[in-house]
CSV table of C-alpha atoms in Angstrom, one decimal:
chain,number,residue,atom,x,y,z
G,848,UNK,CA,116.4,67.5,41.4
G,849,UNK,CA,114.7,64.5,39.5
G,850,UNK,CA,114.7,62.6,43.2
G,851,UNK,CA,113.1,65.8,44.7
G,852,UNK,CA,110.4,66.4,41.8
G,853,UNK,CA,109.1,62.6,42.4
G,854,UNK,CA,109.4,63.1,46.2
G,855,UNK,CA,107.0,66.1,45.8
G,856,UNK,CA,104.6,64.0,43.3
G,857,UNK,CA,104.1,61.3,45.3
G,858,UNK,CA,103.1,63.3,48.2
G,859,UNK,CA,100.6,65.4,46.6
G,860,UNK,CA,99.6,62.4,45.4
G,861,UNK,CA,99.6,60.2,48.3
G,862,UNK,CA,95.9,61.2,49.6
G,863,UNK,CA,93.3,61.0,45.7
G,864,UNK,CA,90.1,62.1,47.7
G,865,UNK,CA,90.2,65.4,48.7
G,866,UNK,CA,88.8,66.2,51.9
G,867,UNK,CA,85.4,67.9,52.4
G,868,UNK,CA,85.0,70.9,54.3
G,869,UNK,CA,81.9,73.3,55.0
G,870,UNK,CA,78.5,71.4,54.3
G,871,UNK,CA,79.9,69.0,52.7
G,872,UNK,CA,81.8,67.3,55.7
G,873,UNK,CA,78.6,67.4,57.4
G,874,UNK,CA,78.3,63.2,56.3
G,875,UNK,CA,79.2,61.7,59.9
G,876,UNK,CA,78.4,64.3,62.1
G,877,UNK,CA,75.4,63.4,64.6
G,878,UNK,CA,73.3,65.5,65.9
G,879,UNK,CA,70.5,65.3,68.4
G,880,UNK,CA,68.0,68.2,69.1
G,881,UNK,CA,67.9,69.0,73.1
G,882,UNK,CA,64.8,68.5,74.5
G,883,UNK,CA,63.3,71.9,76.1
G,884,UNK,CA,63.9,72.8,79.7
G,885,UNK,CA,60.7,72.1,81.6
G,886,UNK,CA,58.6,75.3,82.9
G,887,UNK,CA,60.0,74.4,86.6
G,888,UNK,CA,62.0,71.8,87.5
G,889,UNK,CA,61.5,71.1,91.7
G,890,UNK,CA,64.8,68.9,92.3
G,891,UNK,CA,66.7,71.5,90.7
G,892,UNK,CA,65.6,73.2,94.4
G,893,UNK,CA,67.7,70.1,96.1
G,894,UNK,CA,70.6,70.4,93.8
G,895,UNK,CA,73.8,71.5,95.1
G,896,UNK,CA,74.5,72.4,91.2
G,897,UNK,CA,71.7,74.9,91.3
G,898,UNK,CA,73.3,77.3,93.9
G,899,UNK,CA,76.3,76.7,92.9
G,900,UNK,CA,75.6,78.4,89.6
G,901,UNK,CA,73.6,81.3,91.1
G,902,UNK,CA,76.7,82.0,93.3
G,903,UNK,CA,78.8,82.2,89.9
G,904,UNK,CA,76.5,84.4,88.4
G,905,UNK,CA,76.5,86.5,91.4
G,906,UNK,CA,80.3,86.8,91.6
G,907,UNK,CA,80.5,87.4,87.6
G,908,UNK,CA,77.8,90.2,87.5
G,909,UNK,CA,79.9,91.5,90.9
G,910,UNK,CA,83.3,91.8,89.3
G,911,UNK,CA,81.7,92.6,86.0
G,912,UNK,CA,80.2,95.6,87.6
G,913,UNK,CA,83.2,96.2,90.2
G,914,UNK,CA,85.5,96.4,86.8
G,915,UNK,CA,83.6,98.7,84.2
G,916,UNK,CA,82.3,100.9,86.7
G,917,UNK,CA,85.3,101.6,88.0
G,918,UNK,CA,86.8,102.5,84.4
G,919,UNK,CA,84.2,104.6,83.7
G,920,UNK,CA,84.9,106.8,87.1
G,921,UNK,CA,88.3,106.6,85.9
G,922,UNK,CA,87.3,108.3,82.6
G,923,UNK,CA,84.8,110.7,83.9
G,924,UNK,CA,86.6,111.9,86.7
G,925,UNK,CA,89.9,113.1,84.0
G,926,UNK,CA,89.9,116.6,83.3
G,927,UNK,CA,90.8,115.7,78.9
G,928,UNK,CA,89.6,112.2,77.4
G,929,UNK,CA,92.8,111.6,75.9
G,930,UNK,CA,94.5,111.2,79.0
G,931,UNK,CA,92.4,108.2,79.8
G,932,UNK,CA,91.1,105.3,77.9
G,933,UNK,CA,88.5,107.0,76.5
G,934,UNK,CA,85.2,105.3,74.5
G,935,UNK,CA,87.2,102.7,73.0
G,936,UNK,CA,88.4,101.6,76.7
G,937,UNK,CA,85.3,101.7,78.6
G,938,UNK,CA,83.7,99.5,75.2
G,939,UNK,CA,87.1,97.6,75.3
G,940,UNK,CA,86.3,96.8,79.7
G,941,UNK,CA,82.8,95.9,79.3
G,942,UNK,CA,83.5,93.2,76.1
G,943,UNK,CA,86.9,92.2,77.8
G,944,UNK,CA,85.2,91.4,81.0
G,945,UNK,CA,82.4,89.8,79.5
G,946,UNK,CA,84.6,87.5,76.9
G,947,UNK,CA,86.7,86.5,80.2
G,948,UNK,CA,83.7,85.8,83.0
G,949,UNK,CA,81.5,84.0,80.2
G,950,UNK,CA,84.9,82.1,79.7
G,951,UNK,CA,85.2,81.1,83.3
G,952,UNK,CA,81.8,80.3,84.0
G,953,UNK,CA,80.0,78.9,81.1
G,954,UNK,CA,80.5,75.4,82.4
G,955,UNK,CA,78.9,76.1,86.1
G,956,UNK,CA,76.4,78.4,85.0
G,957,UNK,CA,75.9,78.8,81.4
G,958,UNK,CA,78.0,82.5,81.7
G,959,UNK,CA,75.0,84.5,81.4
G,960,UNK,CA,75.8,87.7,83.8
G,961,UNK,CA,72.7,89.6,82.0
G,962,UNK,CA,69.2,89.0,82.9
G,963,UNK,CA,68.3,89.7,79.0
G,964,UNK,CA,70.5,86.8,78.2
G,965,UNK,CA,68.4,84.5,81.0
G,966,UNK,CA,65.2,85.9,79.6
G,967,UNK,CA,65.8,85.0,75.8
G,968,UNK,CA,67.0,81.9,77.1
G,969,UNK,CA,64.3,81.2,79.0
G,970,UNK,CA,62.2,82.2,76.0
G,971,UNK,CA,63.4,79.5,74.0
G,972,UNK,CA,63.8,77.1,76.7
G,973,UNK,CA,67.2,76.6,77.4
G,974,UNK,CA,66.3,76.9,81.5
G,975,UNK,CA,63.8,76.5,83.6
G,976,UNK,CA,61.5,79.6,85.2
G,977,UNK,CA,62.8,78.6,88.3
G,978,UNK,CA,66.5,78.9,87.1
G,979,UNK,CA,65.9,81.8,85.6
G,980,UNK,CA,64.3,83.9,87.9
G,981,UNK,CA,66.9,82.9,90.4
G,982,UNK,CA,69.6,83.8,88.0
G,983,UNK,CA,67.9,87.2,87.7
G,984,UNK,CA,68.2,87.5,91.0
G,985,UNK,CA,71.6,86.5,91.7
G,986,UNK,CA,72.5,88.8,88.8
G,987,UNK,CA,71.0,91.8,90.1
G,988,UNK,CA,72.6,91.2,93.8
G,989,UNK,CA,75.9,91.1,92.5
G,990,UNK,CA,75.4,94.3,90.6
G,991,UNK,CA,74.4,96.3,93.1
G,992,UNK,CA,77.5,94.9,95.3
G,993,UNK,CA,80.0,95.3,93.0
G,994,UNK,CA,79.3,99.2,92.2
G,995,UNK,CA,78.7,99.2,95.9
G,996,UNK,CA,82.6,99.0,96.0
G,997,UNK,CA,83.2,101.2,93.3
G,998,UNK,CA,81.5,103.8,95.5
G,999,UNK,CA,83.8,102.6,98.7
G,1000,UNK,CA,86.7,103.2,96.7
G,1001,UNK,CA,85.8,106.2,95.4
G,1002,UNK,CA,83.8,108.2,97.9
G,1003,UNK,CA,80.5,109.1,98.4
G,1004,UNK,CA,81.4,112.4,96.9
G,1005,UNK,CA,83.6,111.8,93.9
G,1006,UNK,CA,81.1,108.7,93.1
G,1007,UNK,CA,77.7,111.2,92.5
G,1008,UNK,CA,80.1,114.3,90.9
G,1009,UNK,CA,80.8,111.3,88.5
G,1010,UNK,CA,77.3,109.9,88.5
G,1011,UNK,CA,78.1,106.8,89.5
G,1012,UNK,CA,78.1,104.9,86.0
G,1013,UNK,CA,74.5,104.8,86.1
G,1014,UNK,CA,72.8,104.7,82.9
G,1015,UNK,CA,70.5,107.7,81.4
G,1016,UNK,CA,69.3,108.7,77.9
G,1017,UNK,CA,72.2,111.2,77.4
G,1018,UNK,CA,71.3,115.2,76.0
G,1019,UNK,CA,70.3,115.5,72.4
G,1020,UNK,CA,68.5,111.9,72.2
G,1021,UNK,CA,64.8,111.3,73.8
G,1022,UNK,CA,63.9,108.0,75.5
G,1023,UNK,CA,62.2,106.4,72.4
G,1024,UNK,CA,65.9,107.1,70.7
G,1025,UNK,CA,67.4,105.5,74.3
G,1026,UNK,CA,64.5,102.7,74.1
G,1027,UNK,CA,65.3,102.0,70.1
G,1028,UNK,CA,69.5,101.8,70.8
G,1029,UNK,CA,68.7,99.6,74.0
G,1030,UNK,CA,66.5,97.2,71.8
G,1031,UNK,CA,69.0,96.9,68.8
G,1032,UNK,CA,72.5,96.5,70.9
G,1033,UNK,CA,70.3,93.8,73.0
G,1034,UNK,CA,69.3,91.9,70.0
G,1035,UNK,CA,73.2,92.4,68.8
G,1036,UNK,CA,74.0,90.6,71.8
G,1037,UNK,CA,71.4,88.0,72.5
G,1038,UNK,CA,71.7,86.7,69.0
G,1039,UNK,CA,75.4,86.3,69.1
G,1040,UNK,CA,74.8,83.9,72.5
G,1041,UNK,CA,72.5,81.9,70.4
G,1042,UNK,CA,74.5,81.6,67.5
G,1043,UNK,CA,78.1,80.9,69.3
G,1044,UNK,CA,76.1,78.5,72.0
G,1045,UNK,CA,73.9,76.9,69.4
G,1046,UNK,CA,74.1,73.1,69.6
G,1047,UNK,CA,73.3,72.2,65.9
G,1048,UNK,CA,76.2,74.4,64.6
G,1049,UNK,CA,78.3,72.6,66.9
G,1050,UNK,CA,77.4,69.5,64.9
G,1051,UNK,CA,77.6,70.9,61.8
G,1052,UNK,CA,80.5,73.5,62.3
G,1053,UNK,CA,82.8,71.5,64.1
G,1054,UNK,CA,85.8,71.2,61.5
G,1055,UNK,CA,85.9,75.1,62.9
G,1056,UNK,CA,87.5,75.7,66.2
G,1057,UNK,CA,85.6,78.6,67.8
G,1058,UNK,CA,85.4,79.8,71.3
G,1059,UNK,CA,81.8,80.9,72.4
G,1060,UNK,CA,82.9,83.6,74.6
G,1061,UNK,CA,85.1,85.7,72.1
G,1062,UNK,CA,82.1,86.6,69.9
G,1063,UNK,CA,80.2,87.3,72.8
G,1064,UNK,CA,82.9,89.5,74.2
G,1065,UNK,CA,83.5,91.3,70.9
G,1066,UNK,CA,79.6,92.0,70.6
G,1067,UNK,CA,79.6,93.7,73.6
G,1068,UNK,CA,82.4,95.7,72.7
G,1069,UNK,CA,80.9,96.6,69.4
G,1070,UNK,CA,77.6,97.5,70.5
G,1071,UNK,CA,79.1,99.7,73.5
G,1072,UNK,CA,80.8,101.7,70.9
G,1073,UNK,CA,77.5,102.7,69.0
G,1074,UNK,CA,75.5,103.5,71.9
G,1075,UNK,CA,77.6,104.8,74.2
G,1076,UNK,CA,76.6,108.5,73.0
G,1077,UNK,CA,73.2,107.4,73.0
G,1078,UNK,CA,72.4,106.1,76.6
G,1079,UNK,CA,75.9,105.4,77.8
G,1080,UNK,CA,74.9,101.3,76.8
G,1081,UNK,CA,72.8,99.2,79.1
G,1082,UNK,CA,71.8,95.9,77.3
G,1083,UNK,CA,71.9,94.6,80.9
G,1084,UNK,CA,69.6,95.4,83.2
G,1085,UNK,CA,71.4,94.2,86.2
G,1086,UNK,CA,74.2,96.5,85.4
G,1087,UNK,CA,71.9,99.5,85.1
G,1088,UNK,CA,70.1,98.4,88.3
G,1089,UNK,CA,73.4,98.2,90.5
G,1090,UNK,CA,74.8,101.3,89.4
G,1091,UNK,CA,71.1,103.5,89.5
G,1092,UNK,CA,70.9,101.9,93.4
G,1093,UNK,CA,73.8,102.9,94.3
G,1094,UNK,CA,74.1,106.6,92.4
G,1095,UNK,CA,70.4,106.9,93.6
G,1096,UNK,CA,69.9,110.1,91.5
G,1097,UNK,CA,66.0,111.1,90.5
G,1098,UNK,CA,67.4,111.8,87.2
G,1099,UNK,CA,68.6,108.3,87.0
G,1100,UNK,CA,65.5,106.6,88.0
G,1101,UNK,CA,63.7,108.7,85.1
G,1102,UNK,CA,65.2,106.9,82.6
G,1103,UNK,CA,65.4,103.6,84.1
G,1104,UNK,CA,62.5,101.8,82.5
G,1105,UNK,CA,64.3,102.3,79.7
G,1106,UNK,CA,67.4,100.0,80.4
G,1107,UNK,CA,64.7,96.9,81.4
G,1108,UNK,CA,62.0,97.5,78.8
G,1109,UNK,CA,65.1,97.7,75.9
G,1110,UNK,CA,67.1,94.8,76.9
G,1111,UNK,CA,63.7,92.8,77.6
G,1112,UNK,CA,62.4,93.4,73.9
G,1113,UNK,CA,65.7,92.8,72.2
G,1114,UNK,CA,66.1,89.6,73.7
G,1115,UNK,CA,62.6,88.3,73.0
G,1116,UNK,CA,63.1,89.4,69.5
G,1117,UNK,CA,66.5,87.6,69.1
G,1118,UNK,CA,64.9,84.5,70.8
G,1119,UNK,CA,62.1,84.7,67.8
G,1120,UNK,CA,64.6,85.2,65.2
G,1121,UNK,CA,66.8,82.4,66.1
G,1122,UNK,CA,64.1,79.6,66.8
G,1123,UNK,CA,61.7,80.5,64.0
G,1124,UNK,CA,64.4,81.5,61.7
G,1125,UNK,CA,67.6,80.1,62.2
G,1126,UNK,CA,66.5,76.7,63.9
G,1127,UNK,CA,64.0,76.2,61.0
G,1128,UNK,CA,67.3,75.7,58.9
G,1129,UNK,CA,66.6,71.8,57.9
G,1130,UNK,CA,70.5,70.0,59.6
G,1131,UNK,CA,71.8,68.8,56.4
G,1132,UNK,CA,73.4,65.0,56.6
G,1133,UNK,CA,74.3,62.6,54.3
């Protein structure tokens, strides 16, 4: 026991200085403030890198669509909501999809698959105008293709009984209620991409293994379970684009500014927030 009692002392022992964590480890860590993407960058119009990443945002927003439509038909169209997947499912397809495509394409494209998320990046300059608009683009194309085959699948029929997934300001709530949920889950979700993507607490934060995509994912999910009553949860106007096309319902269009002018203003806001705010944070080094 004696021999075991020593053996035990001399390895707590063996290491005197503790080691820092949080702030404090922040001694050897570099860091070194990106420059800002210029307004529009012509030989990104040469670069085989450029299309490449619009074509990944296209496919992402495609199967992104092509997935969470196709789970909402599958609730709608049940005769009792506990036979299906209910809220939690459709919040759980929409946050699972986005936590996998941001996975597999944050190193081609960035993983944006929402033109809110290219806007408030664009805001604080993390891409050019031209990338972004061409993002926007890409995003929006894919959209409309992938609840094009949501329709296929399910028939022109079944597709408008079940109203297509398209979004609109459900009964009970007026659009300044739809506008004021699309804002806040937007900002949710914008602010979370700048906080799990932000370079600086990647210098100073990283003793702390995280995956950017998870909180993303999970934001979605969260904010899709608040507003889902409200206006069946946009935050992305290309979603709410490909599925009104498609539906192509006057009652959907009504609502429709709705699902651009929300997403819009919650992403500027988050973009103010984190540069003025959160980027005024002085990086701490010693």
């Amino acid at each position: 026991m004696e021999g075991k009692e020593e053996d035990v002392q001399l390895g707590a022992n063996r290491f005197t200085e503790r080691q820092p964590i949080g702030t404090a480890a922040q001694g050897d860590k570099d860091y070194t403030e990106p420059p800002p993407a210029p307004l529009f960058e012509p030989g990104e119009l040469t670069s085989w890198s450029f299309y490449r990443a619009g074509i990944a945002e296209f496919v992402a927003t495609f199967l992104f669509l092509y997935i969470t439509v196709l789970t909402v038909m599958g609730v709608v169209k049940a005769p009792t909501k506990c036979s299906t997947v209910g809220i939690q499912g459709i919040a759980w397809a929409f946050g699972g999809m986005i936590f996998a495509l941001v996975y597999c394409t944050a190193g081609i494209s960035g993983g944006h698959i929402n033109p809110a998320v290219t806007f408030g990046l664009l805001l604080a300059r993390k891409l050019s105008l031209t990338r972004a608009l061409f993002y926007m683009v890409m995003q929006c194309l894919g959209a409309i293709c992938g609840a094009g085959v949501v329709k296929g699948f399910e028939g022109k029929n079944q597709f408008t009984l079940m109203k297509g997934g398209a979004n609109t300001v459900n009964p009970g709530y007026t659009k300044g209620d739809g506008l004021g949920a699309e804002i806040m889950g937007t900002f949710v979700l914008v602010y979370t991409v700048f906080s799990a993507t932000d370079a600086k607490r990647s210098a100073r934060d990283s003793h702390v293994p995280i995956l950017a995509p998870l909180p993303i994912g999970f934001a979605v999910f969260l904010v899709h379970l608040a507003t889902i009553p409200i206006t069946g949860t946009g935050i992305n106007p290309a979603r709410s684009l490909g599925a009104a096309i498609i539906y192509n319902q006057e009652h959907a269009w009504n609502d429709h500014w709705v699902f651009w002018v929300g997403p819009f203003i919650g992403a500027a806001l988050a973009a103010l927030y984190h540069q003025v705010v959160i980027r005024a944070i002085p990086f701490k080094s010693k």
